């Protein structure tokens, strides 16, 4: 049984309701201070092999799952015994972040900044795929957040490497004459 989340005056920090961004979303019921632990991401623990065997969970929407990968190698299946955290949508400019607890067994959602009552909660999914990142794959995991810094996909993109020539030019400019 999942541990109950901390409540203020007996009431939860959040509620689930329809999102204009994507299906359901999670919204702040009251102002949430930066650094607040809002909710734990819960669900059945499964292996990557079990997750692969389930894919696609929904053939009509094959790129939508409630899987959350842990550093321990396990996966939390929020679609099986999960809680409201599974409805938190992705944004490239999120107001929340996820943090693993000790031993890579639990995941919590924290407020990155002060969040106003009524605001939808978001974190950056930063999905990691073993396949080569193609335009088709990025489109399949398309981001709809609309943020100024939107990268267009929920996938984590590799850091761009600076060319050696450009780096050498910058070093030369920085050196005193």
Coordinates of N, CA and C in Angstrom, one line a residue:
X1 N 0.8 -1.2 0.0 CA 0.0 0.0 0.0 C 0.9 1.2 0.0
X2 N 0.6 2.2 -0.9 CA 1.4 3.4 -1.0 C 1.2 4.3 0.3
X3 N 2.3 4.9 0.6 CA 2.3 5.8 1.8 C 1.5 7.1 1.4
X4 N 0.7 7.6 2.3 CA 0.0 8.8 2.0 C 0.9 10.0 2.0
X5 N 0.6 10.9 1.1 CA 1.4 12.1 0.9 C 1.1 13.1 2.0
X6 N 2.1 13.9 2.3 CA 1.9 15.0 3.3 C 0.8 15.9 2.8
X7 N -0.1 16.2 3.8 CA -1.2 17.1 3.5 C -1.1 18.3 4.3
X8 N -1.7 19.4 3.9 CA -1.8 20.7 4.6 C -3.2 20.8 5.2
X9 N -3.3 20.9 6.4 CA -4.6 21.0 7.1 C -5.5 19.9 6.6
X10 N -5.0 18.7 6.5 CA -5.7 17.5 6.1 C -6.1 17.4 4.6
X11 N -5.7 18.4 3.8 CA -6.0 18.4 2.4 C -4.8 18.1 1.5
X12 N -4.9 17.5 0.4 CA -3.8 17.2 -0.5 C -3.3 18.5 -1.2
X13 N -2.1 18.5 -1.7 CA -1.5 19.6 -2.4 C -2.2 19.7 -3.8
X14 N -2.7 18.7 -4.3 CA -3.1 18.6 -5.8 C -4.4 17.9 -6.0
X15 N -4.9 18.1 -7.3 CA -6.0 17.3 -7.7 C -5.8 17.0 -9.2
X16 N -6.5 15.9 -9.7 CA -6.4 15.5 -11.1 C -7.7 16.0 -11.8
X17 N -7.4 16.6 -12.9 CA -8.6 17.0 -13.7 C -8.1 17.1 -15.2
X18 N -9.0 17.4 -16.1 CA -8.8 17.5 -17.5 C -7.7 18.6 -17.8
X19 N -6.8 18.3 -18.6 CA -5.7 19.2 -19.0 C -5.9 19.7 -20.4
X20 N -5.7 21.0 -20.7 CA -5.7 21.5 -22.1 C -4.5 21.0 -22.9
X21 N -3.5 20.6 -22.2 CA -2.3 20.1 -22.8 C -2.4 18.7 -23.3
X22 N -2.8 17.8 -22.4 CA -2.9 16.4 -22.8 C -3.7 15.6 -21.8
X23 N -4.9 15.2 -22.2 CA -5.7 14.3 -21.4 C -5.9 14.8 -20.0
X24 N -5.6 14.0 -19.0 CA -5.6 14.4 -17.6 C -4.3 15.1 -17.2
X25 N -4.4 15.9 -16.2 CA -3.3 16.6 -15.6 C -3.5 16.8 -14.1
X26 N -2.4 17.2 -13.5 CA -2.4 17.4 -12.0 C -2.2 18.9 -11.8
X27 N -3.1 19.4 -10.9 CA -3.1 20.8 -10.7 C -3.0 21.1 -9.2
X28 N -2.3 22.2 -8.9 CA -2.1 22.6 -7.5 C -3.5 23.1 -6.9
X29 N -3.8 22.6 -5.7 CA -5.0 23.0 -5.1 C -4.8 24.3 -4.2
X30 N -3.6 24.5 -3.9 CA -3.2 25.7 -3.1 C -1.7 26.1 -3.5
X31 N -1.3 27.2 -3.1 CA 0.1 27.6 -3.4 C 1.1 26.5 -2.8
X32 N 2.0 26.1 -3.6 CA 3.0 25.1 -3.2 C 4.4 25.8 -3.2
X33 N 5.0 25.9 -2.0 CA 6.4 26.5 -1.9 C 7.4 25.7 -2.7
X34 N 8.4 26.4 -3.2 CA 9.6 25.7 -3.9 C 10.2 24.7 -2.9
X35 N 10.6 23.6 -3.4 CA 11.2 22.5 -2.6 C 10.3 21.6 -1.9
X36 N 8.9 21.8 -2.0 CA 8.0 20.9 -1.4 C 7.9 19.6 -2.1
X37 N 7.9 18.5 -1.3 CA 7.6 17.2 -1.8 C 6.1 17.1 -2.0
X38 N 5.7 17.0 -3.2 CA 4.3 17.0 -3.5 C 3.6 15.6 -3.5
X39 N 4.3 14.7 -4.1 CA 3.7 13.3 -4.2 C 4.8 12.3 -4.6
X40 N 4.6 11.1 -4.2 CA 5.5 10.0 -4.6 C 4.9 9.4 -5.9
X41 N 5.7 9.0 -6.8 CA 5.3 8.2 -8.0 C 5.2 6.8 -7.6
X42 N 4.0 6.2 -7.6 CA 3.8 4.8 -7.2 C 3.3 3.9 -8.3
X43 N 3.5 2.7 -8.0 CA 3.0 1.6 -9.0 C 3.7 0.3 -8.7
X44 N 3.4 -0.7 -9.5 CA 4.0 -2.0 -9.3 C 5.4 -1.9 -9.9
X45 N 6.4 -2.5 -9.2 CA 7.8 -2.6 -9.6 C 7.9 -3.8 -10.6
X46 N 8.5 -3.5 -11.8 CA 8.6 -4.5 -12.8 C 10.0 -4.4 -13.4
X47 N 10.4 -5.5 -14.1 CA 11.8 -5.5 -14.8 C 11.6 -4.8 -16.2
X48 N 12.8 -4.4 -16.7 CA 12.7 -3.9 -18.1 C 12.1 -4.9 -19.1
X49 N 12.4 -6.2 -18.9 CA 11.9 -7.2 -19.7 C 10.4 -7.3 -19.7
X50 N 9.9 -7.2 -18.4 CA 8.4 -7.2 -18.3 C 7.8 -6.0 -19.0
X51 N 8.4 -4.8 -18.9 CA 7.9 -3.6 -19.5 C 8.0 -3.8 -21.1
X52 N 9.1 -4.3 -21.6 CA 9.2 -4.6 -23.0 C 8.1 -5.5 -23.5
X53 N 7.8 -6.6 -22.7 CA 6.8 -7.5 -23.1 C 5.4 -6.9 -23.1
X54 N 5.2 -5.8 -22.4 CA 3.9 -5.1 -22.3 C 3.7 -4.1 -23.4
X55 N 4.8 -3.7 -24.1 CA 4.8 -2.7 -25.1 C 4.2 -3.2 -26.4
X56 N 3.2 -2.5 -27.0 CA 2.6 -1.3 -26.5 C 1.5 -1.6 -25.5
X57 N 1.4 -0.8 -24.5 CA 0.4 -1.0 -23.4 C -1.0 -0.7 -24.1
X58 N -1.0 0.4 -24.9 CA -2.2 0.7 -25.6 C -1.9 0.8 -27.1
X59 N -2.3 -0.2 -27.9 CA -2.0 -0.1 -29.3 C -2.5 1.1 -30.0
X60 N -3.6 1.8 -29.5 CA -4.1 3.0 -30.1 C -3.2 4.2 -29.8
X61 N -2.4 4.1 -28.8 CA -1.5 5.2 -28.4 C -0.2 4.5 -27.9
X62 N 0.6 3.9 -28.8 CA 1.7 3.1 -28.4 C 2.8 3.8 -27.7
X63 N 2.9 5.1 -27.8 CA 4.0 5.8 -27.2 C 3.6 6.5 -25.8
X64 N 2.5 6.1 -25.3 CA 2.0 6.6 -24.0 C 2.1 5.4 -23.0
X65 N 2.9 5.5 -22.0 CA 2.9 4.6 -20.9 C 3.0 5.3 -19.6
X66 N 2.9 4.6 -18.5 CA 3.1 5.1 -17.2 C 4.4 4.5 -16.5
X67 N 5.4 4.2 -17.4 CA 6.6 3.6 -16.9 C 7.6 4.7 -16.4
X68 N 8.2 4.4 -15.3 CA 9.2 5.3 -14.7 C 10.4 4.5 -14.4
X69 N 11.5 4.7 -15.1 CA 12.7 3.9 -14.9 C 13.5 4.4 -13.7
X70 N 14.0 3.5 -12.9 CA 14.8 3.8 -11.8 C 16.3 3.5 -12.0
X71 N 17.2 4.1 -11.3 CA 18.6 3.8 -11.4 C 18.9 2.4 -11.0
X72 N 18.1 1.8 -10.2 CA 18.3 0.4 -9.7 C 18.1 -0.6 -10.8
X73 N 17.5 -0.1 -12.0 CA 17.2 -1.0 -13.1 C 15.8 -1.4 -13.1
X74 N 15.1 -1.2 -12.0 CA 13.6 -1.6 -12.0 C 12.8 -0.4 -12.7
X75 N 11.6 -0.7 -12.9 CA 10.7 0.2 -13.5 C 9.4 0.3 -12.7
X76 N 8.9 1.5 -12.4 CA 7.7 1.7 -11.7 C 6.6 1.7 -12.8
X77 N 5.6 0.8 -12.7 CA 4.5 0.8 -13.7 C 3.3 1.5 -13.0
X78 N 3.2 2.8 -13.3 CA 2.2 3.6 -12.7 C 0.8 3.3 -13.2
X79 N 0.7 2.5 -14.2 CA -0.6 2.0 -14.7 C -1.1 0.9 -14.0
X80 N -0.3 0.3 -13.1 CA -0.7 -0.8 -12.2 C -0.4 -0.4 -10.8
X81 N -1.5 -0.2 -10.0 CA -1.4 0.3 -8.6 C -0.8 1.6 -8.5
X82 N -0.8 2.5 -9.5 CA -0.3 3.8 -9.5 C -1.2 4.8 -8.8
X83 N -0.7 6.0 -8.6 CA -1.5 7.1 -8.0 C -1.6 8.3 -8.9
X84 N -2.0 9.4 -8.4 CA -2.2 10.6 -9.2 C -1.0 11.1 -9.9
X85 N 0.2 10.8 -9.4 CA 1.5 11.2 -10.0 C 1.6 10.8 -11.5
X86 N 1.0 9.7 -11.9 CA 1.0 9.3 -13.3 C 0.4 10.2 -14.2
X87 N -0.4 11.1 -13.7 CA -1.1 12.1 -14.6 C -0.4 13.4 -14.7
X88 N 0.8 13.6 -14.1 CA 1.6 14.8 -14.3 C 2.2 14.8 -15.7
X89 N 1.9 15.8 -16.4 CA 2.3 15.9 -17.8 C 3.7 16.5 -17.9
X90 N 4.3 16.3 -19.1 CA 5.7 16.7 -19.5 C 5.7 18.2 -19.9
X91 N 6.8 18.9 -19.6 CA 7.0 20.2 -20.1 C 8.6 20.4 -20.2
X92 N 9.0 21.1 -21.2 CA 10.4 21.4 -21.4 C 10.8 22.5 -20.4
X93 N 9.8 23.2 -19.8 CA 10.1 24.2 -18.8 C 9.2 23.9 -17.6
X94 N 9.6 22.9 -16.9 CA 8.8 22.4 -15.8 C 8.8 23.2 -14.5
X95 N 7.7 23.0 -13.7 CA 7.7 23.7 -12.4 C 8.0 22.6 -11.3
X96 N 8.2 21.4 -11.7 CA 8.5 20.3 -10.8 C 9.7 19.5 -11.3
X97 N 10.2 18.7 -10.4 CA 11.3 17.8 -10.8 C 11.1 16.5 -10.0
X98 N 11.6 15.4 -10.6 CA 11.6 14.1 -9.8 C 12.9 13.8 -9.2
X99 N 12.9 13.2 -8.1 CA 14.1 12.8 -7.4 C 13.9 11.4 -6.8
X100 N 14.9 10.6 -7.0 CA 14.9 9.2 -6.4 C 15.2 9.3 -5.0
X101 N 14.6 8.4 -4.2 CA 14.9 8.2 -2.8 C 16.1 7.3 -2.7
X102 N 16.4 7.0 -1.5 CA 17.6 6.1 -1.2 C 17.4 4.8 -1.9
X103 N 18.5 4.2 -2.3 CA 18.6 2.9 -2.9 C 17.8 2.8 -4.2
X104 N 17.4 3.9 -4.9 CA 16.8 3.8 -6.2 C 15.5 3.0 -6.2
X105 N 14.7 3.1 -5.1 CA 13.5 2.3 -5.1 C 12.2 3.2 -5.1
X106 N 12.3 4.5 -4.8 CA 11.2 5.3 -4.8 C 11.5 6.6 -5.6
X107 N 10.4 7.2 -6.1 CA 10.6 8.5 -6.8 C 9.5 9.5 -6.2
X108 N 10.0 10.7 -6.0 CA 9.2 11.8 -5.5 C 9.2 12.9 -6.5
X109 N 8.0 13.7 -6.5 CA 7.9 14.9 -7.3 C 8.0 16.1 -6.3
X110 N 8.9 17.0 -6.6 CA 9.2 18.2 -5.8 C 8.9 19.4 -6.7
X111 N 8.5 20.5 -6.0 CA 8.3 21.8 -6.6 C 9.6 22.4 -6.9
X112 N 10.0 22.8 -8.1 CA 11.2 23.4 -8.5 C 11.2 24.9 -8.1
X113 N 10.0 25.4 -8.1 CA 9.8 26.9 -7.8 C 8.5 27.0 -7.1
X114 N 8.1 28.2 -6.7 CA 6.8 28.4 -6.1 C 5.8 28.2 -7.2
X115 N 4.7 27.4 -6.8 CA 3.7 27.1 -7.8 C 2.4 27.7 -7.2
X116 N 1.7 28.4 -8.0 CA 0.4 29.0 -7.6 C -0.7 28.1 -7.7
X117 N -1.7 28.2 -6.8 CA -2.9 27.4 -6.8 C -3.6 27.5 -8.2
X118 N -4.0 26.4 -8.7 CA -4.6 26.3 -10.0 C -3.7 26.0 -11.1
X119 N -2.3 26.2 -10.9 CA -1.3 25.9 -11.9 C -1.2 24.4 -12.2
X120 N -1.0 24.0 -13.4 CA -0.8 22.6 -13.7 C 0.6 22.2 -13.3
X121 N 0.8 21.0 -12.8 CA 2.2 20.5 -12.4 C 2.8 19.8 -13.6
X122 N 4.1 20.1 -13.9 CA 4.8 19.5 -15.0 C 6.2 19.1 -14.5
X123 N 6.8 18.0 -15.1 CA 8.2 17.8 -15.0 C 8.7 17.3 -16.3
X124 N 10.0 17.4 -16.5 CA 10.6 17.1 -17.8 C 10.8 15.6 -17.8
X125 N 10.1 14.8 -18.7 CA 10.2 13.4 -18.7 C 11.6 12.9 -19.1
X126 N 12.3 13.7 -20.0 CA 13.7 13.3 -20.4 C 13.8 11.9 -20.7
X127 N 12.9 11.4 -21.6 CA 12.8 9.9 -21.9 C 14.1 9.5 -22.6
X128 N 14.7 8.4 -22.2 CA 15.9 7.9 -22.9 C 15.5 6.6 -23.6
X129 N 15.8 6.6 -24.9 CA 15.5 5.5 -25.8 C 16.8 4.9 -26.3
X130 N 16.8 3.6 -26.4 CA 18.0 2.9 -26.8 C 18.2 3.0 -28.3
X131 N 17.2 3.3 -29.1 CA 17.3 3.4 -30.5 C 17.9 4.7 -30.9
X132 N 18.4 4.8 -32.2 CA 19.0 6.0 -32.7 C 17.9 7.1 -32.8
X133 N 18.2 8.3 -32.3 CA 17.2 9.4 -32.3 C 17.0 9.9 -33.7
X134 N 15.9 9.5 -34.3 CA 15.5 9.9 -35.7 C 14.4 11.0 -35.6
X135 N 14.2 11.7 -36.7 CA 13.1 12.6 -36.7 C 11.7 11.9 -36.5
X136 N 11.6 10.7 -37.0 CA 10.3 9.9 -36.8 C 10.2 9.6 -35.3
X137 N 11.2 9.2 -34.6 CA 11.1 8.8 -33.2 C 10.8 10.1 -32.4
X138 N 11.5 11.2 -32.7 CA 11.2 12.4 -32.0 C 9.7 12.8 -32.1
X139 N 9.2 12.6 -33.3 CA 7.8 13.0 -33.6 C 6.8 12.0 -32.8
X140 N 7.2 10.8 -32.7 CA 6.4 9.8 -32.0 C 6.3 10.2 -30.5
X141 N 7.3 10.9 -30.0 CA 7.3 11.3 -28.6 C 7.2 12.9 -28.6
X142 N 6.4 13.4 -29.5 CA 6.2 14.8 -29.6 C 5.8 15.5 -28.3
X143 N 6.4 16.7 -28.1 CA 6.1 17.5 -26.9 C 5.1 18.5 -27.4
X144 N 4.1 18.8 -26.5 CA 3.1 19.8 -26.8 C 3.1 20.9 -25.8
X145 N 4.2 21.1 -25.1 CA 4.2 22.0 -23.9 C 4.1 23.5 -24.4
X146 N 4.6 23.8 -25.5 CA 4.6 25.2 -26.0 C 5.5 26.2 -25.3
X147 N 6.4 25.7 -24.5 CA 7.4 26.6 -23.8 C 8.3 27.2 -24.8
X148 N 8.8 28.4 -24.4 CA 9.8 29.1 -25.3 C 11.0 28.2 -25.6
X149 N 11.4 27.4 -24.6 CA 12.6 26.5 -24.8 C 12.2 25.1 -25.2
X150 N 11.0 24.9 -25.8 CA 10.5 23.6 -26.1 C 11.4 22.9 -27.1
X151 N 11.9 21.7 -26.9 CA 12.7 21.0 -27.8 C 11.9 20.1 -28.8
X152 N 10.6 20.1 -28.7 CA 9.7 19.5 -29.6 C 9.5 18.0 -29.4
X153 N 10.2 17.5 -28.4 CA 10.1 16.0 -28.1 C 10.2 15.8 -26.6
X154 N 9.6 14.8 -26.1 CA 9.7 14.4 -24.6 C 11.0 13.6 -24.4
X155 N 11.7 13.3 -25.5 CA 13.0 12.5 -25.4 C 14.1 13.4 -24.9
X156 N 15.0 12.8 -24.1 CA 16.2 13.6 -23.7 C 17.1 13.6 -25.0
X157 N 17.6 14.8 -25.3 CA 18.4 15.0 -26.5 C 19.9 15.0 -26.0
X158 N 20.8 14.4 -26.8 CA 22.2 14.5 -26.4 C 22.7 15.9 -26.4
X159 N 23.7 16.2 -25.6 CA 24.4 17.5 -25.6 C 25.1 17.7 -26.9
X160 N 25.0 18.9 -27.4 CA 25.6 19.2 -28.7 C 27.1 19.3 -28.4
X161 N 27.9 18.7 -29.3 CA 29.4 18.8 -29.1 C 29.9 20.0 -29.9
X162 N 30.8 20.7 -29.3 CA 31.4 21.8 -29.9 C 32.5 21.3 -30.8
X163 N 32.6 21.9 -32.0 CA 33.7 21.4 -32.9 C 35.0 21.8 -32.3
X164 N 36.1 21.1 -32.6 CA 37.4 21.3 -32.1 C 37.9 22.7 -32.7
X165 N 37.6 23.0 -33.9 CA 38.0 24.2 -34.5 C 37.4 25.4 -33.8
X166 N 36.1 25.4 -33.5 CA 35.4 26.4 -32.8 C 36.0 26.6 -31.4
X167 N 36.2 25.5 -30.7 CA 36.8 25.6 -29.4 C 38.2 26.2 -29.4
X168 N 39.0 25.9 -30.4 CA 40.3 26.4 -30.5 C 40.3 27.9 -30.7
X169 N 39.3 28.4 -31.6 CA 39.2 29.8 -31.9 C 38.8 30.6 -30.6
X170 N 37.9 30.0 -29.8 CA 37.5 30.7 -28.6 C 38.7 30.8 -27.6
X171 N 39.5 29.8 -27.5 CA 40.7 29.8 -26.6 C 41.6 30.9 -27.1
X172 N 41.8 31.0 -28.4 CA 42.8 32.0 -28.9 C 42.3 33.4 -28.6
X173 N 40.9 33.6 -28.7 CA 40.4 35.0 -28.5 C 40.5 35.3 -27.0
X174 N 40.4 34.3 -26.1 CA 40.5 34.6 -24.7 C 41.9 34.8 -24.2
X175 N 42.9 34.4 -24.9 CA 44.3 34.6 -24.4 C 44.7 36.0 -24.5
X176 N 45.4 36.5 -23.5 CA 45.9 38.0 -23.6 C 46.9 38.1 -24.6
X177 N 47.0 39.3 -25.2 CA 47.9 39.6 -26.3 C 49.3 40.0 -25.7

